Amino acid sequence: MQTSGSPAVQVRGLRKRYGNARTGFKDAVAGLDLDVSTGEIVAVLGPNGAGKTTTVEILEGFRDRDDGDVVVLGEDPRDAGRAWRARIGVVMQDSRDLSELTVAEKVRAAAASYPDPRDPAEVIAAVGLTEKARARTRGLSGGQRRRLDVALGIVGRPELLFLDEPTTGFDPQARRSFWDLVTGLRDDGTTILLTTHYLDEAAQLADRVVVVRDGVVVAEGTPDALGGPGARTPVVAWDDDGVRRVERTDRPTAVVARLIAAAGPDGEVPGLSVSRPTLEDVYLSLIGEAPINDEERGAA
Ligand code: ADP
Protein backbone atom coordinates (compact mmCIF):
# COMPACT_ATOMS: atom_id res chain seq x y z
CA MET A 1 0.00 0.00 0.00
CA GLN A 2 1.35 3.40 -0.98
CA THR A 3 -0.85 5.73 1.00
CA SER A 4 0.26 9.28 1.50
CA GLY A 5 -2.08 9.65 4.46
CA SER A 6 -4.23 12.39 2.98
CA PRO A 7 -7.84 11.33 2.67
CA ALA A 8 -9.26 10.79 -0.81
CA VAL A 9 -12.67 10.18 0.71
CA GLN A 10 -14.01 11.29 4.07
CA VAL A 11 -17.61 10.59 5.04
CA ARG A 12 -19.20 11.42 8.37
CA GLY A 13 -22.74 10.63 9.47
CA LEU A 14 -24.05 10.02 5.97
CA ARG A 15 -27.80 9.52 5.75
CA LYS A 16 -30.12 8.79 2.87
CA ARG A 17 -33.78 7.98 3.18
CA TYR A 18 -35.97 6.74 0.33
CA GLY A 19 -39.74 6.68 0.08
CA ASN A 20 -42.62 8.92 1.00
CA ALA A 21 -45.41 9.16 3.53
CA ARG A 22 -47.66 6.93 1.44
CA THR A 23 -45.25 4.09 0.73
CA GLY A 24 -43.32 4.46 3.94
CA PHE A 25 -39.69 5.44 4.48
CA LYS A 26 -36.55 3.41 4.27
CA ASP A 27 -33.20 4.49 5.71
CA ALA A 28 -30.87 3.14 3.04
CA VAL A 29 -27.85 4.83 4.66
CA ALA A 30 -28.19 5.46 8.36
CA GLY A 31 -25.20 7.38 9.71
CA LEU A 32 -22.29 5.94 7.79
CA ASP A 33 -18.64 6.93 8.33
CA LEU A 34 -15.96 6.06 5.79
CA ASP A 35 -12.38 7.07 5.11
CA VAL A 36 -10.28 6.16 2.11
CA SER A 37 -6.65 7.30 2.11
CA THR A 38 -4.91 8.36 -1.07
CA GLY A 39 -3.39 5.31 -2.78
CA GLU A 40 -5.49 2.81 -0.88
CA ILE A 41 -7.81 0.11 -2.22
CA VAL A 42 -10.87 -0.19 -0.01
CA ALA A 43 -13.48 -2.88 -0.59
CA VAL A 44 -16.99 -2.24 0.67
CA LEU A 45 -18.81 -5.49 1.42
CA GLY A 46 -22.35 -6.05 2.54
CA PRO A 47 -25.51 -7.95 1.71
CA ASN A 48 -27.96 -6.75 -0.93
CA GLY A 49 -29.78 -3.68 0.29
CA ALA A 50 -27.07 -2.70 2.77
CA GLY A 51 -26.71 0.74 1.19
CA LYS A 52 -23.45 0.28 -0.72
CA THR A 53 -24.61 1.54 -4.10
CA THR A 54 -26.47 4.47 -2.57
CA THR A 55 -23.32 5.46 -0.69
CA VAL A 56 -21.10 5.13 -3.75
CA GLU A 57 -23.53 7.13 -5.89
CA ILE A 58 -23.54 9.92 -3.32
CA LEU A 59 -19.72 9.97 -3.35
CA GLU A 60 -19.78 10.10 -7.15
CA GLY A 61 -22.10 13.11 -7.07
CA PHE A 62 -24.93 11.24 -8.76
CA ARG A 63 -27.29 11.15 -5.79
CA ASP A 64 -28.43 13.62 -3.14
CA ARG A 65 -28.06 12.91 0.53
CA ASP A 66 -30.26 13.85 3.45
CA ASP A 67 -27.52 14.45 5.99
CA GLY A 68 -23.84 14.07 6.73
CA ASP A 69 -20.51 15.47 5.55
CA VAL A 70 -18.88 14.14 2.41
CA VAL A 71 -15.51 15.19 1.04
CA VAL A 72 -14.15 13.49 -2.09
CA LEU A 73 -10.79 14.69 -3.44
CA GLY A 74 -11.15 17.80 -1.34
CA GLU A 75 -14.63 18.76 -2.52
CA ASP A 76 -18.24 18.09 -1.66
CA PRO A 77 -19.57 16.03 -4.59
CA ARG A 78 -22.85 17.92 -4.33
CA ASP A 79 -21.16 21.14 -5.43
CA ALA A 80 -18.22 19.84 -7.44
CA GLY A 81 -17.83 20.74 -11.10
CA ARG A 82 -16.28 19.37 -14.26
CA ALA A 83 -12.68 19.68 -13.13
CA TRP A 84 -13.45 17.50 -10.12
CA ARG A 85 -15.38 14.99 -12.23
CA ALA A 86 -12.40 14.59 -14.55
CA ARG A 87 -10.37 13.44 -11.53
CA ILE A 88 -12.68 10.54 -10.70
CA GLY A 89 -13.45 7.40 -12.66
CA VAL A 90 -16.74 5.58 -12.34
CA VAL A 91 -17.66 2.02 -13.24
CA MET A 92 -21.29 1.66 -12.37
CA GLN A 93 -23.14 -1.56 -11.74
CA ASP A 94 -25.35 -1.64 -14.80
CA SER A 95 -24.53 0.16 -17.95
CA ARG A 96 -26.68 -1.09 -20.76
CA ASP A 97 -24.73 0.16 -23.70
CA LEU A 98 -26.47 -0.61 -26.96
CA SER A 99 -24.50 1.81 -29.05
CA GLU A 100 -23.57 1.42 -32.71
CA LEU A 101 -20.08 2.70 -31.93
CA THR A 102 -17.15 0.33 -31.81
CA VAL A 103 -15.12 -0.33 -28.68
CA ALA A 104 -12.23 1.78 -29.99
CA GLU A 105 -14.53 4.64 -30.96
CA LYS A 106 -16.13 4.72 -27.54
CA VAL A 107 -12.85 4.65 -25.67
CA ARG A 108 -11.34 7.33 -27.93
CA ALA A 109 -14.40 9.54 -27.56
CA ALA A 110 -14.23 9.20 -23.78
CA ALA A 111 -10.49 9.93 -23.77
CA ALA A 112 -11.10 13.14 -25.72
CA SER A 113 -13.16 14.56 -22.87
CA TYR A 114 -10.33 14.39 -20.31
CA PRO A 115 -7.36 16.72 -19.90
CA ASP A 116 -4.72 13.99 -19.49
CA PRO A 117 -6.14 10.71 -20.78
CA ARG A 118 -4.41 7.36 -21.02
CA ASP A 119 -3.69 6.01 -24.49
CA PRO A 120 -6.98 4.42 -25.67
CA ALA A 121 -5.26 1.47 -27.34
CA GLU A 122 -3.31 0.70 -24.17
CA VAL A 123 -6.46 0.88 -22.10
CA ILE A 124 -8.29 -1.44 -24.48
CA ALA A 125 -5.38 -3.87 -24.25
CA ALA A 126 -5.31 -3.61 -20.45
CA VAL A 127 -8.92 -4.75 -20.21
CA GLY A 128 -8.33 -7.54 -22.74
CA LEU A 129 -10.49 -6.15 -25.54
CA THR A 130 -7.91 -5.61 -28.28
CA GLU A 131 -9.49 -8.27 -30.45
CA LYS A 132 -12.85 -6.58 -30.02
CA ALA A 133 -11.61 -3.05 -30.65
CA ARG A 134 -13.43 -2.83 -33.98
CA ALA A 135 -16.57 -4.60 -32.78
CA ARG A 136 -19.75 -2.65 -32.17
CA THR A 137 -20.39 -2.39 -28.46
CA ARG A 138 -23.97 -3.64 -28.82
CA GLY A 139 -22.65 -7.04 -29.89
CA LEU A 140 -20.38 -7.56 -26.87
CA SER A 141 -21.02 -10.27 -24.32
CA GLY A 142 -21.88 -9.26 -20.78
CA GLY A 143 -18.33 -9.78 -19.54
CA GLN A 144 -16.86 -7.90 -22.50
CA ARG A 145 -19.23 -4.98 -21.91
CA ARG A 146 -18.19 -4.91 -18.28
CA ARG A 147 -14.55 -4.69 -19.37
CA LEU A 148 -15.45 -1.85 -21.70
CA ASP A 149 -17.08 -0.12 -18.71
CA VAL A 150 -13.80 -0.48 -16.87
CA ALA A 151 -11.89 0.91 -19.87
CA LEU A 152 -14.20 3.92 -19.96
CA GLY A 153 -13.75 4.38 -16.21
CA ILE A 154 -9.96 4.45 -16.31
CA VAL A 155 -9.16 6.14 -19.65
CA GLY A 156 -9.33 9.58 -18.04
CA ARG A 157 -6.47 8.62 -15.70
CA PRO A 158 -8.60 9.12 -12.58
CA GLU A 159 -7.00 9.79 -9.21
CA LEU A 160 -9.92 8.02 -7.59
CA LEU A 161 -11.74 5.10 -9.19
CA PHE A 162 -15.13 3.78 -8.10
CA LEU A 163 -15.81 0.17 -9.07
CA ASP A 164 -19.31 -1.04 -8.25
CA GLU A 165 -19.33 -4.85 -8.46
CA PRO A 166 -16.89 -4.75 -11.34
CA THR A 167 -16.46 -8.48 -11.99
CA THR A 168 -20.04 -9.68 -11.81
CA GLY A 169 -20.49 -11.97 -14.81
CA PHE A 170 -16.77 -12.54 -15.37
CA ASP A 171 -15.41 -16.02 -15.79
CA PRO A 172 -12.59 -16.96 -13.38
CA GLN A 173 -9.85 -16.16 -15.88
CA ALA A 174 -11.31 -12.75 -16.71
CA ARG A 175 -11.58 -12.00 -12.99
CA ARG A 176 -7.92 -12.84 -12.46
CA SER A 177 -6.78 -10.58 -15.29
CA PHE A 178 -9.08 -7.87 -13.97
CA TRP A 179 -7.43 -8.19 -10.55
CA ASP A 180 -4.03 -7.73 -12.19
CA LEU A 181 -5.36 -4.63 -13.91
CA VAL A 182 -6.62 -3.18 -10.63
CA THR A 183 -3.36 -3.96 -8.85
CA GLY A 184 -1.50 -2.21 -11.67
CA LEU A 185 -3.72 0.87 -11.32
CA ARG A 186 -2.98 0.95 -7.61
CA ASP A 187 0.73 0.70 -8.34
CA ASP A 188 0.24 3.74 -10.60
CA GLY A 189 -1.11 5.59 -7.56
CA THR A 190 -4.84 5.31 -8.25
CA THR A 191 -7.06 5.25 -5.18
CA ILE A 192 -9.82 2.67 -5.55
CA LEU A 193 -13.13 2.22 -3.80
CA LEU A 194 -14.69 -1.07 -4.80
CA THR A 195 -17.90 -2.81 -3.89
CA THR A 196 -18.03 -6.53 -4.40
CA HIS A 197 -19.94 -9.66 -3.50
CA TYR A 198 -16.84 -11.79 -3.84
CA LEU A 199 -14.88 -12.34 -0.67
CA ASP A 200 -11.89 -13.67 -2.56
CA GLU A 201 -11.86 -10.49 -4.62
CA ALA A 202 -11.79 -8.37 -1.47
CA ALA A 203 -9.08 -10.56 0.05
CA GLN A 204 -7.02 -10.36 -3.12
CA LEU A 205 -7.29 -6.65 -3.84
CA ALA A 206 -8.18 -4.67 -0.77
CA ASP A 207 -5.82 -3.00 1.66
CA ARG A 208 -8.84 -2.52 3.86
CA VAL A 209 -12.31 -4.06 3.96
CA VAL A 210 -15.37 -2.19 5.20
CA VAL A 211 -18.49 -4.20 6.00
CA VAL A 212 -21.81 -2.36 5.68
CA ARG A 213 -25.08 -3.64 7.03
CA ASP A 214 -28.38 -1.77 7.31
CA GLY A 215 -26.76 1.45 6.16
CA VAL A 216 -23.93 1.60 8.70
CA VAL A 217 -20.39 0.26 8.93
CA VAL A 218 -20.36 -2.77 11.23
CA ALA A 219 -16.67 -3.67 10.89
CA GLU A 220 -13.52 -2.65 9.10
CA GLY A 221 -9.95 -3.77 8.92
CA THR A 222 -7.36 -5.42 6.72
CA PRO A 223 -8.63 -8.64 5.11
CA ASP A 224 -6.56 -10.58 7.65
CA ALA A 225 -7.69 -8.66 10.71
CA LEU A 226 -11.37 -8.12 9.99
CA GLY A 227 -13.62 -8.91 12.90
CA GLY A 228 -10.93 -8.43 15.55
CA PRO A 229 -8.32 -10.75 17.01
CA GLY A 230 -10.80 -13.42 18.13
CA ALA A 231 -12.48 -13.78 14.76
CA ARG A 232 -9.86 -16.13 13.35
CA THR A 233 -9.55 -18.31 16.42
CA PRO A 234 -9.37 -21.92 15.24
CA VAL A 235 -12.38 -24.15 15.68
CA VAL A 236 -12.09 -27.79 16.73
CA ALA A 237 -15.20 -29.88 16.09
CA TRP A 238 -16.00 -33.50 16.70
CA ASP A 239 -18.89 -35.91 17.30
CA ASP A 240 -19.57 -37.01 20.84
CA ASP A 241 -22.08 -39.86 20.94
CA GLY A 242 -23.90 -38.41 17.97
CA VAL A 243 -23.81 -34.82 19.29
CA ARG A 244 -21.73 -32.28 17.40
CA ARG A 245 -19.28 -30.48 19.72
CA VAL A 246 -17.47 -27.28 18.78
CA GLU A 247 -14.63 -25.60 20.66
CA ARG A 248 -12.96 -22.34 19.68
CA THR A 249 -9.41 -22.29 20.95
CA ASP A 250 -6.00 -20.73 20.37
CA ARG A 251 -4.48 -24.11 21.27
CA PRO A 252 -6.21 -26.58 18.93
CA THR A 253 -3.38 -29.09 19.25
CA ALA A 254 -3.94 -29.35 22.99
CA VAL A 255 -7.66 -29.89 22.45
CA VAL A 256 -7.00 -32.58 19.85
CA ALA A 257 -4.49 -34.28 22.17
CA ARG A 258 -7.09 -34.29 24.93
CA LEU A 259 -9.68 -35.78 22.59
CA ILE A 260 -7.28 -38.47 21.43
CA ALA A 261 -6.37 -39.33 25.02
CA ALA A 262 -10.06 -39.72 25.80
CA ALA A 263 -10.84 -41.69 22.64
CA GLY A 264 -11.62 -45.35 22.51
CA PRO A 265 -9.05 -48.11 21.97
CA ASP A 266 -8.64 -47.31 18.26
CA GLY A 267 -7.67 -43.69 19.06
CA GLU A 268 -10.20 -42.36 16.57
CA VAL A 269 -12.11 -39.15 17.32
CA PRO A 270 -15.31 -39.33 15.24
CA GLY A 271 -15.91 -36.41 12.86
CA LEU A 272 -12.80 -34.54 14.01
CA SER A 273 -11.99 -31.34 12.17
CA VAL A 274 -9.79 -28.34 12.89
CA SER A 275 -10.43 -25.22 10.87
CA ARG A 276 -9.65 -21.52 10.96
CA PRO A 277 -12.46 -19.15 9.99
CA THR A 278 -11.90 -17.66 6.54
CA LEU A 279 -12.63 -14.07 5.55
CA GLU A 280 -15.94 -15.41 4.27
CA ASP A 281 -16.79 -17.00 7.63
CA VAL A 282 -15.93 -13.77 9.44
CA TYR A 283 -17.94 -11.73 6.97
CA LEU A 284 -20.99 -13.98 7.24
CA SER A 285 -20.91 -13.78 11.00
CA LEU A 286 -20.60 -9.97 10.85
CA ILE A 287 -23.67 -9.64 8.68
CA GLY A 288 -25.57 -12.09 10.84
CA GLU A 289 -25.81 -14.91 8.31
CA ALA A 290 -23.78 -17.53 10.14
CA PRO A 291 -22.58 -16.93 13.68
CA ILE A 292 -19.09 -18.38 14.08
CA ASN A 293 -20.19 -19.99 17.32
CA ASP A 294 -23.01 -21.77 15.58
CA GLU A 295 -22.93 -25.51 16.03
CA GLU A 296 -23.05 -25.89 12.27
CA ARG A 297 -19.79 -24.00 11.92
CA GLY A 298 -17.62 -26.86 13.07
CA ALA A 299 -19.26 -29.25 10.66
CA ALA A 300 -17.86 -27.45 7.63
P1 ADP B 1 -26.73 -2.27 -1.95
O1 ADP B 1 -25.97 -1.58 -3.04
O2 ADP B 1 -25.92 -2.51 -0.73
O3 ADP B 1 -27.44 -3.50 -2.43
P2 ADP B 1 -28.59 -0.07 -2.18
O4 ADP B 1 -27.90 1.19 -1.87
O5 ADP B 1 -28.82 -0.39 -3.63
O6 ADP B 1 -27.89 -1.28 -1.44
O7 ADP B 1 -30.03 -0.08 -1.49
C1 ADP B 1 -30.21 0.20 -0.11
C2 ADP B 1 -31.69 0.19 0.21
O8 ADP B 1 -32.33 1.30 -0.43
C3 ADP B 1 -32.42 -1.02 -0.31
O9 ADP B 1 -33.43 -1.35 0.63
C4 ADP B 1 -33.03 -0.57 -1.60
O10 ADP B 1 -34.21 -1.28 -1.88
C5 ADP B 1 -33.34 0.89 -1.31
N1 ADP B 1 -33.24 1.71 -2.53
C6 ADP B 1 -32.15 1.84 -3.32
N2 ADP B 1 -32.37 2.71 -4.31
C7 ADP B 1 -33.66 3.15 -4.16
C8 ADP B 1 -34.51 4.07 -4.87
N3 ADP B 1 -34.07 4.71 -5.94
N4 ADP B 1 -35.75 4.26 -4.40
C9 ADP B 1 -36.20 3.63 -3.30
N5 ADP B 1 -35.46 2.75 -2.58
C10 ADP B 1 -34.21 2.51 -3.00
Tab-separated table of N, CA, C and O and ligand atoms in Angstrom, residues 16-19 26-29 44-57 63 93 164-165 195 197 212 215, ligand 1:
chain	number	residue	atom	x	y	z
A	16	LYS	N	-29.260	8.685	4.050
A	16	LYS	CA	-30.117	8.787	2.872
A	16	LYS	C	-31.370	7.974	3.118
A	16	LYS	O	-31.298	6.790	3.472
A	17	ARG	N	-32.509	8.644	2.949
A	17	ARG	CA	-33.784	7.982	3.176
A	17	ARG	C	-34.563	7.978	1.866
A	17	ARG	O	-34.633	8.985	1.180
A	18	TYR	N	-35.125	6.821	1.514
A	18	TYR	CA	-35.968	6.739	0.329
A	18	TYR	C	-37.422	6.618	0.768
A	18	TYR	O	-37.707	6.209	1.889
A	19	GLY	N	-38.321	6.918	-0.157
A	19	GLY	CA	-39.736	6.680	0.083
A	19	GLY	C	-40.509	7.948	0.321
A	19	GLY	O	-39.975	9.060	0.198
A	26	LYS	N	-37.591	4.435	4.079
A	26	LYS	CA	-36.548	3.407	4.271
A	26	LYS	C	-35.205	4.135	4.411
A	26	LYS	O	-34.815	4.893	3.520
A	27	ASP	N	-34.528	3.904	5.534
A	27	ASP	CA	-33.203	4.491	5.714
A	27	ASP	C	-32.183	3.598	5.015
A	27	ASP	O	-31.744	2.599	5.572
A	28	ALA	N	-31.823	3.962	3.794
A	28	ALA	CA	-30.867	3.144	3.038
A	28	ALA	C	-29.466	3.323	3.596
A	28	ALA	O	-28.669	2.384	3.623
A	29	VAL	N	-29.139	4.539	4.022
A	29	VAL	CA	-27.853	4.830	4.660
A	29	VAL	C	-28.182	5.556	5.956
A	29	VAL	O	-28.940	6.516	5.958
A	44	VAL	N	-15.791	-2.338	-0.140
A	44	VAL	CA	-16.994	-2.240	0.673
A	44	VAL	C	-17.820	-3.494	0.433
A	44	VAL	O	-18.214	-3.778	-0.697
A	45	LEU	N	-18.041	-4.243	1.494
A	45	LEU	CA	-18.805	-5.491	1.425
A	45	LEU	C	-20.110	-5.315	2.176
A	45	LEU	O	-20.186	-4.533	3.117
A	46	GLY	N	-21.089	-6.082	1.787
A	46	GLY	CA	-22.347	-6.054	2.536
A	46	GLY	C	-23.415	-6.763	1.738
A	46	GLY	O	-23.318	-6.860	0.524
A	47	PRO	N	-24.456	-7.233	2.429
A	47	PRO	CA	-25.513	-7.949	1.711
A	47	PRO	C	-26.296	-7.011	0.795
A	47	PRO	O	-26.178	-5.791	0.906
A	48	ASN	N	-27.084	-7.568	-0.076
A	48	ASN	CA	-27.956	-6.752	-0.929
A	48	ASN	C	-28.825	-5.865	-0.056
A	48	ASN	O	-29.353	-6.303	0.956
A	49	GLY	N	-28.943	-4.609	-0.459
A	49	GLY	CA	-29.780	-3.682	0.288
A	49	GLY	C	-29.087	-3.017	1.454
A	49	GLY	O	-29.701	-2.255	2.203
A	50	ALA	N	-27.803	-3.268	1.628
A	50	ALA	CA	-27.066	-2.699	2.769
A	50	ALA	C	-26.840	-1.201	2.621
A	50	ALA	O	-26.559	-0.512	3.611
A	51	GLY	N	-26.932	-0.683	1.407
A	51	GLY	CA	-26.707	0.744	1.188
A	51	GLY	C	-25.407	1.062	0.483
A	51	GLY	O	-25.001	2.232	0.397
A	52	LYS	N	-24.756	0.071	-0.077
A	52	LYS	CA	-23.450	0.284	-0.723
A	52	LYS	C	-23.571	1.175	-1.960
A	52	LYS	O	-22.848	2.146	-2.107
A	53	THR	N	-24.489	0.797	-2.842
A	53	THR	CA	-24.611	1.543	-4.099
A	53	THR	C	-25.073	2.970	-3.832
A	53	THR	O	-24.551	3.922	-4.423
A	54	THR	N	-26.014	3.121	-2.925
A	54	THR	CA	-26.468	4.474	-2.570
A	54	THR	C	-25.289	5.308	-2.090
A	54	THR	O	-25.100	6.452	-2.527
A	55	THR	N	-24.482	4.739	-1.220
A	55	THR	CA	-23.318	5.461	-0.694
A	55	THR	C	-22.368	5.843	-1.821
A	55	THR	O	-21.944	7.000	-1.929
A	56	VAL	N	-22.052	4.866	-2.662
A	56	VAL	CA	-21.102	5.131	-3.748
A	56	VAL	C	-21.659	6.204	-4.686
A	56	VAL	O	-20.939	7.109	-5.114
A	57	GLU	N	-22.943	6.124	-4.976
A	57	GLU	CA	-23.530	7.127	-5.886
A	57	GLU	C	-23.510	8.527	-5.281
A	57	GLU	O	-23.363	9.515	-6.008
A	63	ARG	N	-26.105	11.292	-6.635
A	63	ARG	CA	-27.295	11.147	-5.792
A	63	ARG	C	-27.217	12.130	-4.625
A	63	ARG	O	-26.133	12.360	-4.100
A	93	GLN	N	-22.749	-0.158	-11.771
A	93	GLN	CA	-23.140	-1.555	-11.744
A	93	GLN	C	-23.736	-2.010	-13.071
A	93	GLN	O	-23.414	-3.060	-13.572
A	164	ASP	N	-18.149	-0.463	-8.925
A	164	ASP	CA	-19.311	-1.044	-8.250
A	164	ASP	C	-19.550	-2.439	-8.820
A	164	ASP	O	-20.000	-2.589	-9.952
A	165	GLU	N	-19.215	-3.441	-8.039
A	165	GLU	CA	-19.329	-4.846	-8.456
A	165	GLU	C	-18.751	-5.063	-9.855
A	165	GLU	O	-19.452	-5.498	-10.772
A	195	THR	N	-16.929	-1.968	-4.578
A	195	THR	CA	-17.903	-2.813	-3.892
A	195	THR	C	-17.883	-4.164	-4.582
A	195	THR	O	-17.675	-4.247	-5.787
A	197	HIS	N	-19.300	-8.560	-4.225
A	197	HIS	CA	-19.943	-9.657	-3.505
A	197	HIS	C	-18.960	-10.786	-3.263
A	197	HIS	O	-19.292	-11.757	-2.599
A	212	VAL	N	-20.632	-3.206	5.478
A	212	VAL	CA	-21.809	-2.364	5.680
A	212	VAL	C	-23.030	-3.258	5.839
A	212	VAL	O	-23.195	-4.233	5.098
A	215	GLY	N	-27.113	0.046	6.344
A	215	GLY	CA	-26.761	1.448	6.164
A	215	GLY	C	-25.690	1.999	7.077
A	215	GLY	O	-25.453	3.212	7.088
B	1	ADP	P1	-26.734	-2.271	-1.953
B	1	ADP	O1	-25.968	-1.580	-3.039
B	1	ADP	O2	-25.924	-2.509	-0.726
B	1	ADP	O3	-27.441	-3.499	-2.432
B	1	ADP	P2	-28.588	-0.071	-2.185
B	1	ADP	O4	-27.899	1.188	-1.868
B	1	ADP	O5	-28.824	-0.388	-3.627
B	1	ADP	O6	-27.886	-1.280	-1.440
B	1	ADP	O7	-30.026	-0.076	-1.490
B	1	ADP	C1	-30.206	0.203	-0.109
B	1	ADP	C2	-31.695	0.190	0.205
B	1	ADP	O8	-32.331	1.301	-0.429
B	1	ADP	C3	-32.416	-1.021	-0.314
B	1	ADP	O9	-33.432	-1.355	0.633
B	1	ADP	C4	-33.031	-0.568	-1.596
B	1	ADP	O10	-34.214	-1.285	-1.879
B	1	ADP	C5	-33.342	0.885	-1.312
B	1	ADP	N1	-33.244	1.713	-2.528
B	1	ADP	C6	-32.153	1.837	-3.324
B	1	ADP	N2	-32.375	2.708	-4.312
B	1	ADP	C7	-33.658	3.148	-4.158
B	1	ADP	C8	-34.506	4.066	-4.868
B	1	ADP	N3	-34.070	4.713	-5.937
B	1	ADP	N4	-35.748	4.264	-4.399
B	1	ADP	C9	-36.199	3.626	-3.303
B	1	ADP	N5	-35.461	2.751	-2.585
B	1	ADP	C10	-34.214	2.510	-3.001
